[in-house]
Coordinates of C-alpha atoms and ligand atoms in Angstrom, one line a residue:
X172 CA 22.3 -19.9 77.8
X173 CA 25.0 -20.0 80.5
X174 CA 25.0 -23.9 80.3
X175 CA 25.4 -23.7 76.6
X176 CA 28.3 -21.2 76.8
X177 CA 30.0 -23.3 79.5
X178 CA 29.7 -26.5 77.4
X179 CA 30.9 -24.7 74.3
X180 CA 34.0 -23.4 76.1
X181 CA 34.8 -26.6 78.1
X182 CA 34.3 -29.0 75.2
X183 CA 36.2 -26.9 72.6
X184 CA 33.4 -25.4 70.5
X185 CA 34.0 -21.7 71.1
X186 CA 36.7 -19.9 73.1
X187 CA 36.9 -16.3 74.1
X188 CA 39.3 -14.6 71.7
X189 CA 42.8 -13.5 72.9
X190 CA 42.2 -15.4 76.1
X191 CA 45.9 -15.4 77.1
X192 CA 46.0 -11.6 76.8
X193 CA 42.9 -11.2 79.1
X194 CA 40.4 -11.3 76.2
X195 CA 38.9 -8.8 73.9
X196 CA 35.2 -8.3 74.9
X197 CA 32.7 -10.1 72.7
X198 CA 35.2 -11.7 70.4
X199 CA 35.2 -15.5 70.0
X200 CA 37.3 -18.2 68.4
X201 CA 35.9 -21.4 67.1
X202 CA 37.7 -24.4 68.7
X203 CA 38.3 -27.8 67.2
X204 CA 34.6 -28.9 67.3
X205 CA 33.0 -25.5 66.7
X206 CA 35.2 -25.1 63.6
X207 CA 34.0 -28.5 62.2
X208 CA 30.4 -27.8 63.1
X209 CA 30.6 -24.4 61.3
X210 CA 32.4 -26.0 58.3
X211 CA 29.7 -28.7 58.0
X212 CA 26.8 -26.1 58.0
X213 CA 28.7 -24.1 55.4
X214 CA 29.4 -27.1 53.2
X215 CA 25.8 -28.3 53.4
X216 CA 24.7 -24.8 52.3
X217 CA 27.1 -25.0 49.4
X218 CA 25.8 -28.4 48.5
X219 CA 22.1 -27.5 48.7
X220 CA 22.4 -24.1 47.0
X221 CA 25.3 -24.4 44.6
X222 CA 26.3 -28.0 43.9
X223 CA 22.7 -29.4 43.6
X224 CA 21.4 -26.5 41.5
X225 CA 21.9 -25.6 37.9
X226 CA 21.2 -21.9 38.4
X227 CA 23.5 -20.8 41.2
X228 CA 27.3 -20.1 41.0
X229 CA 29.8 -19.4 43.7
X230 CA 32.2 -16.5 43.8
X231 CA 34.8 -15.3 46.4
X232 CA 35.4 -11.6 46.5
X233 CA 37.9 -9.4 48.4
X234 CA 37.1 -8.3 51.9
X235 CA 38.4 -4.8 51.1
X236 CA 36.8 -3.4 48.0
X237 CA 37.2 0.0 46.3
X238 CA 35.6 2.5 48.8
X239 CA 33.5 3.8 45.9
X240 CA 31.5 0.5 46.1
X241 CA 30.3 1.5 49.6
X242 CA 29.5 5.1 48.6
X243 CA 27.4 3.8 45.7
X244 CA 25.7 1.1 47.7
X245 CA 24.5 3.7 50.3
X246 CA 26.5 2.2 53.2
X247 CA 28.7 5.2 53.7
X248 CA 25.7 7.5 53.9
X249 CA 23.1 5.2 55.5
X250 CA 24.5 2.2 57.3
X251 CA 24.3 3.7 60.8
X252 CA 22.8 2.9 64.2
X253 CA 21.4 5.4 66.7
X254 CA 23.8 5.6 69.6
X255 CA 23.1 6.9 73.1
X256 CA 24.9 6.9 76.4
X257 CA 23.3 6.6 79.8
X258 CA 24.0 9.8 81.7
X259 CA 24.0 8.0 85.1
X260 CA 26.2 5.0 84.5
X261 CA 27.9 5.9 81.2
X262 CA 26.9 2.6 79.5
X263 CA 26.4 2.8 75.7
X264 CA 23.3 1.6 73.9
X265 CA 21.5 1.4 70.6
X266 CA 18.4 3.6 71.2
X267 CA 16.2 1.6 68.9
X268 CA 17.0 -1.7 70.7
X269 CA 16.1 -0.1 74.1
X270 CA 12.7 0.9 72.6
X271 CA 12.2 -2.5 70.9
X272 CA 13.0 -4.3 74.2
X273 CA 10.4 -2.1 76.0
X274 CA 7.8 -2.8 73.4
X275 CA 8.4 -6.5 73.5
X276 CA 8.4 -6.9 77.3
X277 CA 5.7 -4.5 78.3
X278 CA 2.3 -3.1 77.2
X279 CA 3.9 0.1 75.9
X280 CA 2.7 1.0 72.4
X281 CA 5.0 2.2 69.6
X282 CA 4.4 5.9 68.6
X283 CA 3.3 6.4 65.0
X284 CA 6.6 8.0 64.1
X285 CA 8.8 5.1 65.5
X286 CA 10.7 3.4 62.7
X287 CA 13.4 1.4 64.5
X288 CA 16.9 2.4 63.6
X289 CA 15.5 4.6 60.8
X290 CA 13.7 6.9 63.2
X291 CA 14.8 10.6 63.0
X292 CA 17.3 11.2 65.8
X293 CA 15.5 14.1 67.4
X294 CA 12.2 12.1 67.3
X295 CA 13.9 9.1 68.9
X296 CA 15.3 11.3 71.7
X297 CA 11.7 12.3 72.4
X298 CA 10.4 8.7 72.2
X299 CA 13.0 7.6 74.9
X300 CA 11.6 10.4 77.2
X301 CA 7.9 9.8 76.4
X302 CA 8.1 6.0 76.9
X303 CA 10.3 6.5 80.1
X304 CA 12.8 4.0 78.7
X305 CA 15.2 2.8 81.3
X306 CA 18.9 2.0 81.1
X307 CA 19.2 -1.8 81.3
X308 CA 22.2 -1.4 83.6
X309 CA 21.2 1.2 86.2
X310 CA 17.4 1.5 85.5
X311 CA 17.6 5.3 85.3
X312 CA 16.0 7.2 82.4
X313 CA 18.5 9.8 81.3
X314 CA 20.2 9.5 78.0
X315 CA 22.5 11.8 75.9
X316 CA 21.2 13.0 72.5
X317 CA 21.4 10.3 69.8
X318 CA 24.4 10.3 67.5
X319 CA 24.3 8.3 64.3
X320 CA 27.2 5.8 64.3
X321 CA 28.4 4.3 61.0
X322 CA 28.9 0.6 61.4
X323 CA 31.6 0.1 58.8
X324 CA 35.1 -0.8 60.0
X325 CA 37.7 1.5 58.5
X326 CA 41.2 0.7 57.6
X327 CA 44.0 2.4 55.6
X328 CA 45.7 1.1 52.5
X329 CA 49.4 1.9 51.7
X330 CA 51.9 3.9 53.7
X331 CA 49.8 6.9 54.7
X332 CA 46.8 6.9 57.0
X333 CA 45.0 9.9 55.6
X334 CA 41.5 10.1 54.2
X335 CA 42.8 9.5 50.6
X336 CA 43.9 6.0 51.6
X337 CA 40.9 5.1 53.7
X338 CA 39.0 1.9 52.9
X339 CA 36.5 -0.3 54.6
X340 CA 36.2 -3.9 55.5
X341 CA 33.1 -5.2 53.9
X342 CA 29.9 -5.0 56.0
X343 CA 28.1 -7.6 53.8
X344 CA 29.4 -10.1 51.2
X345 CA 26.6 -9.0 48.9
X346 CA 28.2 -6.0 47.1
X347 CA 30.7 -8.4 45.5
X348 CA 27.9 -10.2 43.7
X349 CA 26.6 -6.9 42.3
X350 CA 29.9 -5.5 41.3
X351 CA 30.8 -8.8 39.5
X352 CA 27.3 -9.3 38.1
X353 CA 28.2 -8.4 34.5
X354 CA 31.4 -10.5 34.6
X355 CA 29.6 -13.5 35.9
X356 CA 26.7 -13.2 33.4
X357 CA 29.1 -12.8 30.5
X358 CA 31.6 -15.5 31.4
X359 CA 29.1 -18.1 32.5
X360 CA 26.7 -17.3 29.7
X361 CA 23.8 -17.8 32.1
X362 CA 20.2 -16.8 31.3
X363 CA 18.0 -15.3 34.0
X364 CA 17.0 -16.4 36.6
X365 CA 20.4 -17.2 38.2
X366 CA 22.0 -16.7 41.5
X367 CA 25.5 -15.7 42.6
X368 CA 26.4 -17.1 46.0
X369 CA 29.2 -16.1 48.4
X370 CA 30.3 -17.2 51.8
X371 CA 32.8 -15.3 53.9
X372 CA 33.6 -12.8 56.6
X373 CA 31.9 -9.5 57.0
X374 CA 32.7 -6.8 59.6
X375 CA 30.5 -4.4 61.5
X376 CA 31.6 -2.0 64.2
X377 CA 28.5 -3.1 66.3
X378 CA 27.8 -0.8 69.2
X379 CA 26.4 -3.5 71.4
X380 CA 27.8 -6.9 70.4
X381 CA 26.7 -9.7 72.7
X382 CA 24.8 -12.8 73.5
X383 CA 27.8 -15.0 73.0
X384 CA 28.4 -15.5 69.2
X385 CA 25.0 -14.0 68.2
X386 CA 26.2 -10.4 67.6
X387 CA 29.9 -10.0 66.9
X388 CA 32.0 -7.4 65.0
X389 CA 33.5 -10.1 62.7
X390 CA 31.2 -12.8 61.4
X391 CA 30.5 -15.0 58.4
X392 CA 27.6 -14.6 56.0
X393 CA 26.2 -17.0 53.4
X394 CA 24.4 -14.9 50.9
X395 CA 22.8 -15.5 47.5
X396 CA 21.9 -12.7 45.1
X397 CA 19.3 -14.3 42.9
X398 CA 18.8 -12.2 39.7
X399 CA 15.3 -12.4 38.1
X400 CA 13.3 -10.6 35.4
X401 CA 11.3 -7.8 37.1
X402 CA 7.8 -9.2 37.6
X403 CA 9.1 -12.6 38.5
X404 CA 10.5 -11.3 41.9
X405 CA 7.5 -12.2 44.0
X406 CA 7.6 -15.9 42.9
X407 CA 11.3 -16.0 43.5
X408 CA 10.8 -14.5 47.0
X409 CA 8.3 -17.3 47.8
X410 CA 10.7 -19.9 46.4
X411 CA 13.6 -18.7 48.7
X412 CA 11.3 -18.5 51.7
X413 CA 10.6 -22.2 51.3
X414 CA 14.2 -23.1 50.5
X415 CA 15.5 -21.3 53.5
X416 CA 13.1 -23.1 55.8
X417 CA 14.0 -26.4 54.2
X418 CA 17.6 -25.7 54.9
X419 CA 17.1 -24.8 58.5
X420 CA 14.8 -27.8 59.3
X421 CA 15.7 -30.7 57.0
X422 CA 19.4 -30.0 56.5
X423 CA 20.6 -28.3 59.7
X424 CA 18.0 -30.1 61.7
X425 CA 16.5 -27.2 63.7
X426 CA 13.1 -27.7 65.2
X427 CA 10.5 -25.9 63.2
X428 CA 8.7 -24.7 66.3
X429 CA 11.8 -22.7 67.2
X430 CA 11.7 -20.8 63.9
X431 CA 9.4 -18.0 62.8
X432 CA 9.2 -15.9 59.7
X433 CA 8.2 -12.3 60.3
X434 CA 8.0 -9.2 58.1
X435 CA 10.2 -6.1 58.6
X436 CA 7.9 -3.1 58.8
X437 CA 8.1 -0.7 55.9
X438 CA 9.6 2.1 58.0
X439 CA 12.3 -0.2 59.2
X440 CA 13.4 -1.7 55.9
X441 CA 17.1 -1.3 55.0
X442 CA 17.7 1.4 52.5
X443 CA 18.0 -1.0 49.6
X444 CA 14.9 -3.2 49.9
X445 CA 11.3 -3.1 48.8
X446 CA 10.2 -5.9 51.0
X447 CA 12.1 -8.0 53.6
X448 CA 11.3 -10.7 56.1
X449 CA 13.4 -12.2 58.8
X450 CA 13.8 -15.8 59.8
X451 CA 14.2 -15.7 63.6
X452 CA 15.3 -18.5 65.9
X453 CA 14.0 -18.8 69.5
X454 CA 17.3 -18.6 71.4
X455 CA 17.3 -18.9 75.2
X456 CA 17.6 -15.1 75.4
X457 CA 14.7 -14.5 73.0
X458 CA 13.9 -14.5 69.3
X459 CA 16.9 -13.5 67.2
X460 CA 17.3 -13.0 63.4
X461 CA 19.3 -15.7 61.6
X462 CA 18.4 -14.7 58.0
X463 CA 17.0 -11.7 56.2
X464 CA 15.2 -12.5 53.0
X465 CA 15.0 -9.3 51.0
X466 CA 13.7 -8.1 47.6
X467 CA 16.5 -5.6 46.7
X468 CA 14.8 -4.8 43.4
X469 CA 17.3 -3.2 41.0
X470 CA 18.5 -0.8 43.7
X471 CA 22.1 -2.0 43.8
X472 CA 22.7 -2.6 40.1
X473 CA 21.3 0.7 39.2
X474 CA 23.3 2.5 41.9
X475 CA 26.5 0.9 40.7
X476 CA 25.7 1.6 37.1
X477 CA 25.2 5.2 37.8
X478 CA 28.3 5.6 40.0
X479 CA 30.6 3.6 37.8
X480 CA 29.2 4.7 34.4
X481 CA 29.4 1.1 33.3
X482 CA 26.6 -0.7 31.6
X483 CA 25.3 -3.5 34.0
X484 CA 22.1 -4.2 32.2
X485 CA 21.1 -7.7 31.1
X486 CA 20.2 -8.5 27.5
X487 CA 17.2 -10.8 27.1
X488 CA 17.8 -12.3 23.6
X489 CA 14.5 -14.0 23.4
X490 CA 12.4 -10.8 23.9
X491 CA 15.2 -8.6 22.5
X492 CA 15.0 -6.4 25.6
X493 CA 17.7 -4.8 27.8
X494 CA 16.9 -4.2 31.5
X495 CA 18.3 -4.3 35.0
X496 CA 17.3 -7.6 36.8
X497 CA 15.6 -7.6 40.2
X498 CA 17.3 -9.3 43.1
X499 CA 16.0 -11.6 45.8
X500 CA 18.5 -12.1 48.6
X501 CA 18.5 -14.8 51.2
X502 CA 21.2 -13.6 53.6
X503 CA 22.1 -16.0 56.4
X504 CA 24.5 -15.5 59.3
X505 CA 26.7 -18.6 59.7
X506 CA 27.6 -18.0 63.4
X507 CA 24.0 -17.5 64.3
X508 CA 23.1 -20.8 62.7
X509 CA 25.9 -22.5 64.6
X510 CA 24.5 -21.0 67.8
X511 CA 21.0 -22.1 66.9
X512 CA 22.2 -25.7 66.2
X513 CA 23.9 -25.8 69.7
X514 CA 20.8 -24.4 71.5
X515 CA 18.5 -26.7 69.6
X516 CA 20.7 -29.8 70.3
X517 CA 21.4 -29.1 74.0
X518 CA 19.5 -31.9 75.8
X519 CA 19.4 -32.7 79.5
X520 CA 18.5 -36.4 79.9
X521 CA 17.6 -36.6 83.6
X522 CA 16.6 -40.3 83.5
X523 CA 20.1 -41.2 82.5
X524 CA 21.8 -38.4 84.3
X525 CA 23.6 -37.0 81.3
X526 CA 23.7 -33.9 79.1
X527 CA 24.2 -34.4 75.4
X528 CA 24.1 -32.5 72.1
X529 CA 21.4 -34.1 69.9
X530 CA 23.0 -32.6 66.8
X531 CA 21.7 -33.8 63.4
X532 CA 24.4 -36.4 62.3
X533 CA 24.9 -34.3 59.1
X534 CA 26.2 -31.3 61.1
X535 CA 27.8 -33.2 64.0
X536 CA 31.5 -32.1 64.0
X537 CA 32.8 -35.7 64.8
X538 CA 30.8 -38.5 63.2
X539 CA 32.5 -41.5 64.8
X540 CA 34.4 -41.8 68.1
X541 CA 36.7 -44.9 68.2
X542 CA 37.8 -46.3 71.6
X543 CA 39.5 -49.4 72.7
X544 CA 37.9 -50.9 75.8
X545 CA 41.3 -51.2 77.3
X546 CA 44.4 -49.3 76.4
X547 CA 46.5 -52.3 75.6
X548 CA 44.5 -53.1 72.4
X549 CA 44.9 -49.5 71.2
X550 CA 46.8 -50.8 68.2
X551 CA 43.7 -52.7 67.0
X552 CA 41.4 -49.7 67.6
X553 CA 43.8 -47.6 65.6
X554 CA 43.3 -50.0 62.7
X555 CA 39.5 -49.4 62.9
X556 CA 40.2 -45.7 63.1
X557 CA 42.3 -45.9 59.9
X558 CA 39.4 -47.7 58.2
X559 CA 36.7 -45.3 59.3
X560 CA 38.7 -42.1 58.8
X561 CA 38.9 -42.8 55.1
X562 CA 35.2 -41.8 54.9
X563 CA 34.3 -39.9 58.1
X564 CA 35.7 -37.3 60.5
X565 CA 36.6 -39.5 63.5
X566 CA 38.3 -39.2 66.9
X567 CA 40.4 -41.7 68.7
X568 CA 40.3 -41.8 72.5
X569 CA 41.9 -44.3 74.9
X570 CA 42.1 -42.1 78.0
X571 CA 40.0 -42.7 81.1
X572 CA 37.0 -45.1 81.8
X573 CA 34.6 -46.1 79.1
X574 CA 31.8 -44.2 81.0
X575 CA 33.7 -41.0 81.1
X576 CA 34.6 -41.3 77.4
X577 CA 30.9 -41.9 76.5
X578 CA 29.9 -38.8 78.5
X579 CA 32.5 -36.6 76.7
X580 CA 31.3 -38.0 73.3
X581 CA 27.7 -37.2 74.2
X582 CA 28.5 -33.6 75.1
X583 CA 30.3 -33.2 71.8
X584 CA 27.3 -34.6 70.0
X585 CA 29.1 -37.6 68.4
X586 CA 26.3 -39.7 66.9
X587 CA 28.2 -43.0 66.8
X588 CA 30.8 -44.5 69.1
X589 CA 32.7 -47.7 68.2
X590 CA 34.2 -49.7 71.0
X591 CA 36.7 -52.4 70.3
X592 CA 37.3 -55.4 72.6
X593 CA 39.6 -58.3 71.8
X594 CA 36.9 -61.0 71.8
X595 CA 34.7 -59.2 69.4
X596 CA 37.6 -58.1 67.3
X597 CA 38.9 -61.6 66.9
X598 CA 35.5 -62.6 65.4
X599 CA 35.7 -59.6 63.0
X600 CA 33.2 -57.4 64.9
X601 CA 33.0 -54.1 66.8
X602 CA 30.3 -52.6 68.9
X603 CA 28.4 -49.4 67.8
X604 CA 26.8 -47.3 70.4
X605 CA 24.1 -44.8 69.4
X606 CA 24.3 -41.4 71.1
X607 CA 20.5 -40.7 71.4
X608 CA 19.2 -44.1 72.4
X609 CA 22.4 -45.3 74.0
X610 CA 21.6 -48.7 72.4
X611 CA 24.5 -50.9 71.2
X612 CA 24.8 -53.1 68.2
X613 CA 27.5 -55.5 67.1
X614 CA 28.6 -54.8 63.5
X615 CA 31.0 -56.7 61.2
X616 CA 34.2 -54.7 60.5
X617 CA 33.7 -55.4 56.8
X618 CA 30.4 -53.7 56.8
X619 CA 31.2 -50.9 59.3
X620 CA 31.7 -48.0 56.9
X621 CA 28.5 -48.7 55.0
X622 CA 26.6 -49.1 58.3
X623 CA 27.7 -45.7 59.5
X624 CA 27.1 -44.1 56.0
X625 CA 23.5 -45.5 56.1
X626 CA 22.8 -44.0 59.5
X627 CA 24.3 -40.6 58.8
X628 CA 21.6 -39.8 56.3
Ligands
GAP49 N1 23.3 -8.5 52.6 C1 22.2 -8.3 53.4 C2 22.6 -8.3 54.8 O1 23.8 -8.2 55.2 P1 21.6 -8.3 57.3 O2 20.3 -8.6 57.8 O3 22.3 -7.1 57.7 O4 21.5 -8.4 55.7 C3 22.3 -10.9 57.1 O5 22.6 -9.6 57.6 C4 22.6 -11.9 58.2 O6 23.9 -11.7 58.7 C5 21.7 -11.6 59.5 O7 20.4 -12.2 59.4 C6 22.5 -12.3 60.6 O8 22.3 -13.7 60.6 C7 24.0 -12.0 60.1 N2 24.5 -10.9 60.9 C8 24.4 -9.6 60.6 N3 25.0 -8.9 61.5 C9 25.7 -9.7 62.4 C10 26.5 -9.6 63.5 N4 26.9 -8.4 64.0 N5 27.0 -10.7 64.1 C11 26.6 -12.0 63.6 N6 25.8 -12.1 62.6 C12 25.4 -11.1 61.9

């Protein structure tokens, strides 16, 4: 993990936030290549799940919604983590994560009343004692009584900062889809089943952010609320299970052996779902969730209907029936997929004494790297750059030796490198170098864009 973090920082994928002010712990900025990698994954998600489908539509809601949305959704009352402090070294922890870690790494058995972050606080206090859970920092076993800590980030609207002006930054994109459900259904004249998709920032005041960009307080989600007739929810769940896997493997290019799909136990289900499974990725620090696929039933629509006193039901004209649709929700974390792509691609090629990112060309931030063999023919290479950059995100580089430039390109995961020398160029050709095999091929300039396009698929 340390190597991946170092490469990410040195090569411009991810920087620590506010670096010139001495950093803010666990906050990260995406640099030039990280931004493009993230945009590519997001755009592929939009292409697969909005552009190529006839049943899904995209919306873009406010980050700050009416606070009543979060009361109705159950987030104000129930979106809380169990917080405890180590009495010896004063470090702060999520009590359920301490227990989970112990259960994963030892033979300890979970007590029957253990329900993850949903466990009653007094019972969880006792479980910490009974299992002799240790503080990860000082290895002592003495914790303060658990306090429930609401994860929503608060803010104030207008000129006063009293409770009347209190609002929240959204902790998930999803409520926008529920609140706008009736508007979308009416204005799009869609029949069930259909999905409303959203990509954007969400905020959670995580107690223990960490593992690089895995758990942060500000992150991007890609969520689809897929509305179906009750009774058709199990089939839709199976459909989105397969579609999510296809996205991770065929589109983002993650190795299937690094993915697993596991159920969330009944007692640990979020307050809104009847059934939920996680797609986890095998990061160097262990398995970590990249998507939750949940059957939210009609929980949200009925909660908003009751709280707002507005009719959110759907009218099925064929069967002349009014009802609240059920919802299947594939909810992915964009930053976690970026991190998975970086971990999956990180390759140490000992034979050739190099490290490179074997990113799927579809997600690679820079598709083509253009370099003149010597600086003095830079003007020719810039013409090739102009030709290629009409179609692809390219980078031009004339600094340092060819070998050093290839090494840099490999670490950024650029699939194709075009070198220009005057002899080849005079004959209308350039040389294409392939990142993974390091093989080279002479290609005619007139065919170059088509050649790259063909290999990008
Ligand atoms: N609307 C449902 C929902 O938000 P979730 O499991 O809480 O479900 C969905 O979040 C996805 O969002 C997670 O699988 C994860 O990929 C991402 N995510 C959640 N909290 C995160 C955090 N603090 N940092 C980065 N990504 C996060």
